Short mmCIF file of C-alpha atoms and ligand atoms in Angstrom, two decimals:
data_model
loop_
_atom_site.label_atom_id
_atom_site.label_comp_id
_atom_site.label_asym_id
_atom_site.label_seq_id
_atom_site.Cartn_x
_atom_site.Cartn_y
_atom_site.Cartn_z
CA MET A 1 -0.01 -0.33 -0.42
CA SER A 2 0.78 3.38 -0.85
CA VAL A 3 0.15 6.47 0.04
CA GLY A 4 0.15 10.14 -1.73
CA VAL A 5 2.21 12.72 0.82
CA SER A 6 1.09 15.58 1.62
CA PRO A 7 2.74 18.19 0.18
CA ASP A 8 4.05 19.78 2.79
CA LEU A 9 5.78 16.35 3.82
CA ALA A 10 7.32 15.95 1.10
CA ALA A 11 8.95 19.02 0.90
CA PHE A 12 9.84 18.80 4.82
CA LEU A 13 11.53 15.62 4.01
CA ALA A 14 12.96 16.16 1.02
CA ALA A 15 15.18 19.46 2.95
CA ALA A 16 15.53 17.20 5.66
CA ARG A 17 17.46 13.81 4.09
CA ASP A 18 19.02 16.38 1.46
CA ARG A 19 20.41 17.75 4.31
CA VAL A 20 20.86 14.75 6.25
CA GLU A 21 23.21 13.53 2.77
CA THR A 22 24.93 17.04 3.84
CA ALA A 23 25.76 16.55 6.60
CA LEU A 24 27.13 12.62 6.98
CA ASP A 25 29.72 12.65 4.27
CA THR A 26 30.93 16.14 5.87
CA TYR A 27 31.19 14.35 9.17
CA LEU A 28 32.29 10.93 8.59
CA PRO A 29 36.76 11.27 8.52
CA ARG A 30 38.62 11.06 5.14
CA PRO A 31 41.53 9.96 4.70
CA PRO A 32 44.74 9.27 5.41
CA ARG A 33 42.60 9.61 9.16
CA ALA A 34 40.87 6.85 8.23
CA PRO A 35 42.77 3.77 6.47
CA ALA A 36 40.96 4.48 2.66
CA VAL A 37 39.88 0.78 2.48
CA LEU A 38 37.43 1.01 6.09
CA ASP A 39 36.34 5.04 4.51
CA ALA A 40 34.90 3.14 1.15
CA SER A 41 32.91 0.58 3.93
CA MET A 42 31.29 3.28 5.88
CA ARG A 43 30.31 5.32 3.20
CA TYR A 44 29.60 2.49 0.68
CA SER A 45 26.79 1.68 3.54
CA LEU A 46 25.66 4.69 4.95
CA LEU A 47 24.84 6.84 1.98
CA GLY A 48 23.61 4.02 -0.59
CA GLY A 49 20.73 4.93 0.02
CA GLY A 50 17.40 4.09 2.76
CA LYS A 51 14.29 6.73 3.77
CA ARG A 52 16.74 8.35 6.42
CA PHE A 53 13.68 8.39 8.70
CA ARG A 54 15.67 8.29 12.15
CA PRO A 55 17.03 11.07 11.18
CA VAL A 56 14.14 12.90 9.79
CA LEU A 57 11.69 12.80 13.04
CA ALA A 58 15.02 13.43 15.21
CA LEU A 59 15.09 17.47 13.13
CA ALA A 60 10.99 16.28 12.84
CA ALA A 61 10.50 16.69 16.63
CA ALA A 62 13.48 19.07 16.94
CA ASP A 63 10.73 21.60 14.86
CA ALA A 64 8.05 20.74 16.68
CA VAL A 65 9.12 22.08 19.72
CA ALA A 66 11.41 24.55 18.55
CA ARG A 67 8.78 25.99 16.71
CA GLY A 68 10.47 25.96 13.47
CA ASP A 69 13.36 28.44 15.35
CA GLU A 70 15.80 27.35 12.83
CA ALA A 71 18.28 28.26 14.99
CA ARG A 72 17.18 25.56 17.42
CA VAL A 73 16.69 22.39 14.99
CA ALA A 74 20.43 22.70 13.41
CA LEU A 75 20.98 21.90 17.15
CA ALA A 76 19.54 18.41 16.17
CA LEU A 77 21.69 17.39 13.01
CA PRO A 78 24.49 15.80 14.23
CA ALA A 79 22.09 13.29 16.55
CA ALA A 80 20.49 12.67 13.83
CA CYS A 81 23.95 12.03 11.09
CA ALA A 82 24.70 9.82 14.93
CA LEU A 83 21.42 8.12 14.86
CA GLU A 84 21.98 6.69 10.54
CA CYS A 85 25.37 5.72 11.68
CA ILE A 86 24.12 3.95 13.94
CA HIS A 87 21.45 2.32 12.32
CA THR A 88 23.57 1.10 9.45
CA TYR A 89 25.52 -0.07 11.45
CA SER A 90 23.10 -2.65 12.42
CA LEU A 91 21.93 -3.07 9.26
CA ILE A 92 26.19 -3.76 8.03
CA HIS A 93 25.65 -6.12 11.12
CA ASP A 94 22.12 -7.29 10.94
CA ASP A 95 23.09 -8.76 7.57
CA LEU A 96 25.90 -11.01 7.93
CA PRO A 97 25.91 -14.89 7.68
CA ALA A 98 26.11 -15.14 11.66
CA MET A 99 22.95 -13.30 11.98
CA ASP A 100 20.68 -12.69 9.29
CA ASP A 101 22.65 -13.66 6.50
CA ASP A 102 21.20 -11.17 4.07
CA THR A 103 23.09 -10.22 0.44
CA LEU A 104 20.33 -7.32 -0.77
CA ARG A 105 19.88 -4.25 1.23
CA ARG A 106 18.90 -0.65 0.19
CA GLY A 107 18.57 -2.16 -3.85
CA ARG A 108 22.18 -3.23 -3.59
CA PRO A 109 24.61 -5.93 -2.06
CA THR A 110 25.31 -6.49 1.22
CA SER A 111 28.53 -4.94 2.94
CA HIS A 112 30.25 -8.19 3.31
CA VAL A 113 29.16 -9.25 0.13
CA VAL A 114 31.04 -6.52 -0.95
CA PHE A 115 33.99 -6.15 1.10
CA GLY A 116 34.43 -9.34 3.08
CA GLU A 117 32.74 -10.62 6.59
CA GLY A 118 36.03 -9.01 9.24
CA LEU A 119 35.80 -5.57 6.59
CA ALA A 120 31.57 -5.64 6.67
CA ILE A 121 32.14 -5.84 10.77
CA LEU A 122 34.24 -2.85 11.38
CA ALA A 123 32.69 -0.87 9.17
CA GLY A 124 29.76 -1.05 11.17
CA ASP A 125 32.34 -1.07 14.38
CA GLY A 126 33.67 2.04 12.85
CA LEU A 127 29.99 3.27 12.17
CA LEU A 128 28.91 2.80 16.02
CA THR A 129 32.18 4.29 17.31
CA GLU A 130 32.01 7.60 14.92
CA ALA A 131 28.16 8.59 15.97
CA PHE A 132 29.17 9.00 19.72
CA ALA A 133 32.68 11.06 19.08
CA LEU A 134 30.12 12.79 16.58
CA MET A 135 27.30 13.92 19.43
CA ALA A 136 30.52 14.11 21.58
CA ARG A 137 32.16 16.91 19.12
CA GLU A 138 28.80 19.04 17.55
CA PRO A 139 27.54 21.36 17.40
CA GLN A 140 30.19 23.72 18.97
CA GLY A 141 30.71 26.16 21.12
CA GLY A 142 27.09 27.00 23.32
CA GLY A 143 28.34 27.02 27.00
CA ALA A 144 27.79 24.93 29.67
CA ASP A 145 23.58 24.47 29.29
CA LEU A 146 24.03 23.03 25.46
CA ALA A 147 27.23 20.74 27.08
CA ALA A 148 24.83 19.01 29.03
CA ARG A 149 22.23 18.11 27.18
CA LYS A 150 25.05 17.02 24.27
CA LEU A 151 25.95 14.83 27.51
CA ASP A 152 21.80 13.81 27.52
CA ALA A 153 21.43 12.88 25.01
CA ILE A 154 24.49 10.81 24.38
CA ALA A 155 23.06 8.65 27.35
CA VAL A 156 19.72 8.16 25.88
CA LEU A 157 21.12 7.06 22.32
CA ALA A 158 23.58 4.52 24.24
CA THR A 159 21.09 4.04 26.28
CA ALA A 160 18.25 2.81 23.17
CA ALA A 161 20.95 1.38 21.13
CA GLY A 162 23.25 -0.92 23.74
CA ALA A 163 22.03 -4.24 25.86
CA ILE A 164 19.33 -3.69 27.33
CA GLY A 165 17.65 -1.74 23.71
CA MET A 166 18.41 -2.18 20.35
CA VAL A 167 21.67 -5.26 21.17
CA GLY A 168 19.20 -6.38 23.80
CA GLY A 169 16.64 -7.10 21.47
CA GLN A 170 18.61 -8.35 18.74
CA ALA A 171 19.92 -10.52 21.07
CA ILE A 172 16.43 -12.24 21.62
CA ASP A 173 16.06 -11.57 18.13
CA LEU A 174 18.92 -14.24 17.31
CA ASP A 175 17.57 -16.75 20.27
CA GLY A 176 13.89 -17.25 19.14
CA ALA A 177 15.56 -17.51 16.01
CA GLY A 178 17.45 -20.72 16.48
CA GLN A 179 20.73 -19.46 16.16
CA VAL A 180 22.33 -19.31 19.74
CA ARG A 181 24.10 -21.91 22.09
CA HIS A 182 23.25 -22.50 26.22
CA PRO A 183 26.18 -23.92 27.43
CA ASP A 184 23.99 -24.41 30.68
CA ALA A 185 21.30 -26.63 27.82
CA THR A 186 18.64 -23.18 28.71
CA ALA A 187 16.21 -23.25 26.50
CA PRO A 188 15.36 -21.27 23.86
CA PRO A 189 12.38 -18.37 24.15
CA VAL A 190 8.61 -19.28 22.92
CA PHE A 191 7.00 -16.38 21.61
CA ASP A 192 3.97 -14.93 22.45
CA ALA A 193 2.51 -11.99 21.33
CA ALA A 194 3.92 -10.29 24.87
CA ALA A 195 7.45 -11.89 24.33
CA LEU A 196 7.26 -10.31 20.46
CA ALA A 197 6.68 -6.89 21.64
CA ASP A 198 9.30 -6.90 23.58
CA MET A 199 11.30 -7.75 20.78
CA HIS A 200 10.32 -5.30 18.89
CA ALA A 201 11.07 -2.38 21.45
CA ARG A 202 14.27 -3.34 22.18
CA LYS A 203 15.10 -4.10 19.09
CA THR A 204 13.69 -1.25 15.98
CA GLY A 205 11.37 0.84 18.79
CA ALA A 206 14.50 1.67 21.57
CA LEU A 207 16.12 3.52 18.80
CA ILE A 208 13.58 5.06 16.31
CA ARG A 209 11.89 6.30 19.96
CA ALA A 210 15.87 7.64 20.90
CA ALA A 211 15.19 9.39 17.44
CA ALA A 212 12.37 11.52 19.15
CA GLU A 213 13.92 12.41 22.44
CA VAL A 214 17.66 13.29 21.43
CA GLY A 215 15.89 15.93 18.62
CA ALA A 216 13.31 17.29 21.13
CA LEU A 217 16.80 17.41 23.58
CA MET A 218 18.98 19.48 21.51
CA ALA A 219 16.31 21.72 20.46
CA GLY A 220 15.77 22.78 24.18
CA GLY A 221 11.85 21.33 24.62
CA SER A 222 10.87 21.77 28.24
CA ALA A 223 11.32 17.62 30.02
CA ASP A 224 7.13 17.78 28.93
CA GLU A 225 7.47 18.32 25.32
CA ILE A 226 11.01 15.97 25.49
CA ALA A 227 8.47 13.51 27.41
CA ALA A 228 5.51 14.15 25.10
CA VAL A 229 7.97 13.37 21.58
CA ALA A 230 9.41 10.01 23.25
CA ARG A 231 5.17 8.42 24.08
CA TYR A 232 4.09 9.93 21.17
CA ALA A 233 7.62 8.04 19.34
CA THR A 234 7.44 4.53 21.40
CA HIS A 235 3.46 4.49 19.50
CA LEU A 236 5.14 4.64 16.27
CA GLY A 237 7.76 2.29 16.82
CA LEU A 238 5.43 -0.15 17.33
CA ALA A 239 2.97 0.95 13.91
CA PHE A 240 6.98 1.37 11.63
CA GLN A 241 7.52 -2.27 12.80
CA ILE A 242 4.31 -3.74 12.15
CA VAL A 243 4.46 -2.29 8.83
CA ASP A 244 7.50 -3.71 8.74
CA ASP A 245 5.63 -7.35 9.65
CA ILE A 246 3.33 -6.40 6.29
CA LEU A 247 5.51 -5.62 3.82
CA ASP A 248 7.77 -8.22 4.27
CA VAL A 249 4.68 -9.84 3.60
CA GLU A 250 3.21 -7.97 0.88
CA GLY A 251 5.68 -5.86 -0.11
CA GLU A 252 8.40 -6.81 -3.28
CA ALA A 253 12.19 -7.16 -2.66
CA ALA A 254 12.19 -4.37 -6.18
CA THR A 255 10.74 -1.79 -4.15
CA LEU A 256 11.86 -2.72 -0.32
CA GLY A 257 15.72 -2.76 -1.59
CA LYS A 258 16.07 -5.83 1.06
CA THR A 259 14.75 -9.21 0.46
CA ALA A 260 11.14 -10.05 0.84
CA GLY A 261 9.43 -12.65 2.96
CA LYS A 262 12.41 -14.27 5.20
CA ASP A 263 10.69 -13.54 8.05
CA ALA A 264 8.26 -16.62 6.87
CA ALA A 265 10.96 -18.97 5.49
CA ALA A 266 12.85 -18.57 8.62
CA HIS A 267 9.33 -19.39 10.63
CA LYS A 268 9.96 -15.86 12.54
CA PRO A 269 7.98 -14.53 15.30
CA THR A 270 6.13 -11.91 13.21
CA TYR A 271 2.72 -10.16 13.85
CA PRO A 272 0.85 -11.10 10.73
CA ALA A 273 2.66 -14.62 11.97
CA LEU A 274 0.33 -14.77 14.97
CA PHE A 275 -1.98 -12.27 14.23
CA GLY A 276 -2.96 -12.41 10.39
CA LEU A 277 -2.84 -9.45 7.91
CA GLU A 278 -6.00 -8.08 8.52
CA ARG A 279 -4.91 -7.53 12.35
CA SER A 280 -1.92 -6.60 11.86
CA ARG A 281 -3.01 -3.27 9.99
CA ALA A 282 -5.40 -2.87 12.82
CA LEU A 283 -3.07 -3.19 15.04
CA ALA A 284 -1.07 -0.24 13.47
CA HIS A 285 -3.85 2.38 12.55
CA GLU A 286 -4.47 1.76 16.82
CA ALA A 287 -0.65 2.72 17.26
CA LEU A 288 -1.10 5.38 14.82
CA ASP A 289 -3.59 6.74 16.69
CA ALA A 290 -2.07 6.26 20.01
CA ALA A 291 1.03 8.56 18.37
CA LEU A 292 -1.25 11.38 17.60
CA ALA A 293 -3.23 11.50 21.30
CA ALA A 294 0.28 11.95 22.47
CA LEU A 295 0.70 14.40 20.38
CA ALA A 296 -2.26 16.28 20.37
CA ALA A 297 -2.21 16.32 24.52
CA ALA A 298 0.97 18.39 24.89
CA ASP A 299 -0.18 20.85 21.58
CA LEU A 300 2.44 19.81 19.07
CA ASP A 301 1.84 18.83 16.51
CA ARG A 302 3.85 20.04 12.69
CA HIS A 303 5.79 17.77 10.62
CA LEU A 304 5.06 14.98 13.03
CA PRO A 305 1.42 13.77 12.67
CA ALA A 306 2.28 13.63 8.52
CA LEU A 307 4.96 11.91 9.41
CA ALA A 308 3.27 8.95 11.39
CA ARG A 309 0.39 8.71 9.60
CA TRP A 310 3.21 8.30 5.89
CA VAL A 311 5.08 5.87 8.40
CA VAL A 312 2.00 3.35 8.71
CA CYS A 313 1.07 3.22 4.66
CA ARG A 314 4.55 3.80 3.74
CA SER A 315 5.36 0.81 0.43
CA SER A 316 9.01 0.22 1.50
C1 GRG B 1 22.71 -5.69 14.43
C2 GRG B 1 23.80 -4.89 16.82
C3 GRG B 1 22.53 -5.51 15.66
C4 GRG B 1 20.81 -5.16 15.85
C5 GRG B 1 20.14 -4.95 14.42
C6 GRG B 1 17.52 -2.89 13.56
C7 GRG B 1 18.06 -4.70 13.43
C8 GRG B 1 18.60 -5.55 14.50
C9 GRG B 1 18.32 -5.42 12.52
C10 GRG B 1 17.26 -4.72 11.23
C11 GRG B 1 16.41 -5.91 10.63
C12 GRG B 1 14.99 -5.45 10.21
C13 GRG B 1 14.77 -5.60 9.49
C14 GRG B 1 14.71 -5.26 11.37
C15 GRG B 1 13.31 -4.02 11.27
C16 GRG B 1 12.63 -2.43 10.84
C17 GRG B 1 13.74 -2.48 10.35
C18 GRG B 1 15.20 -1.33 11.75
C19 GRG B 1 14.59 -2.19 9.39
C20 GRG B 1 15.33 -1.22 9.09
O1 GRG B 1 14.98 -0.38 8.78
P1 GRG B 1 14.30 1.01 7.49
O2 GRG B 1 13.44 0.49 7.12
O3 GRG B 1 15.80 1.52 6.78
O4 GRG B 1 14.49 2.57 8.14
P2 GRG B 1 16.07 2.19 5.65
O5 GRG B 1 17.28 1.13 4.79
O6 GRG B 1 15.10 2.15 5.36
O7 GRG B 1 16.87 2.96 6.82
#
């Protein structure tokens, strides 16, 4: 299912993506500071397409709390780029033979197919580490208040990306797929609806929530505004994941830019597998409604409501 994007959202998406593409290219260290071979592998994955959903969400959250004040929105750009670095690292590592073993990502051969497994691992490691170097370094100046916001944003992102967030969710996923050795002979987990929701809240949801949070935080949002965009993004993250599962069933590789039908082939627990397609679509819309309600309660809008509708109706 695809949907017409409103001209307003389309303009915002295009400008935000442009801004992120340019900034990513600028922020990444170039040879000879980084070895050319590592630089090539990091840039291949980072600058090789993708919706840029997480950085766009961070900028949209910044724009919402700053009510369009461009100088405040610009403070969120380094964190937005750091999010994309972390997201890209997770995709590179997820595609490795030891994990999901995939050969197609963003419409191109995966990193390990192009550069070999060792360098793909290092490209991911490099992007993860650069993300935090970037957030510590930029934006420069600004005094103690901005320094405190940077530290808070680093803590939010590190927590979301780490053991209790994305990495933890990936470990649960691997375990559920029977890809973990249990030296103590414990049994792998059984996935019911609650376990599925917990895995996704960590694996995909945590970074999406962090994107909105760090965007609002860096743009100087109040504690209430940051909490409201975090609630919005928690529901949005769930909607994003349900739609991702639906697209894996209904989508085509040419549109998705990645292999379709992998979840079913691997007998993975997914929303369509547990609830069927129709109920899954209804659940995605329920999550959308909850996301919109969280915004309305805090009197926040600008591009955030349209962005949420686009996530639920996207086709890639
Ligand atoms: C390896 C630590 C580690 C984590 C991997 C994010 C993730 C965890 C795995 C990706 C596998 C996957 C398909 C997850 C479901 C949702 C998701 C994150 C899809 C990919 O994100 P998009 O659609 O991709 O934003 P683009 O390419 O547009 O950036």
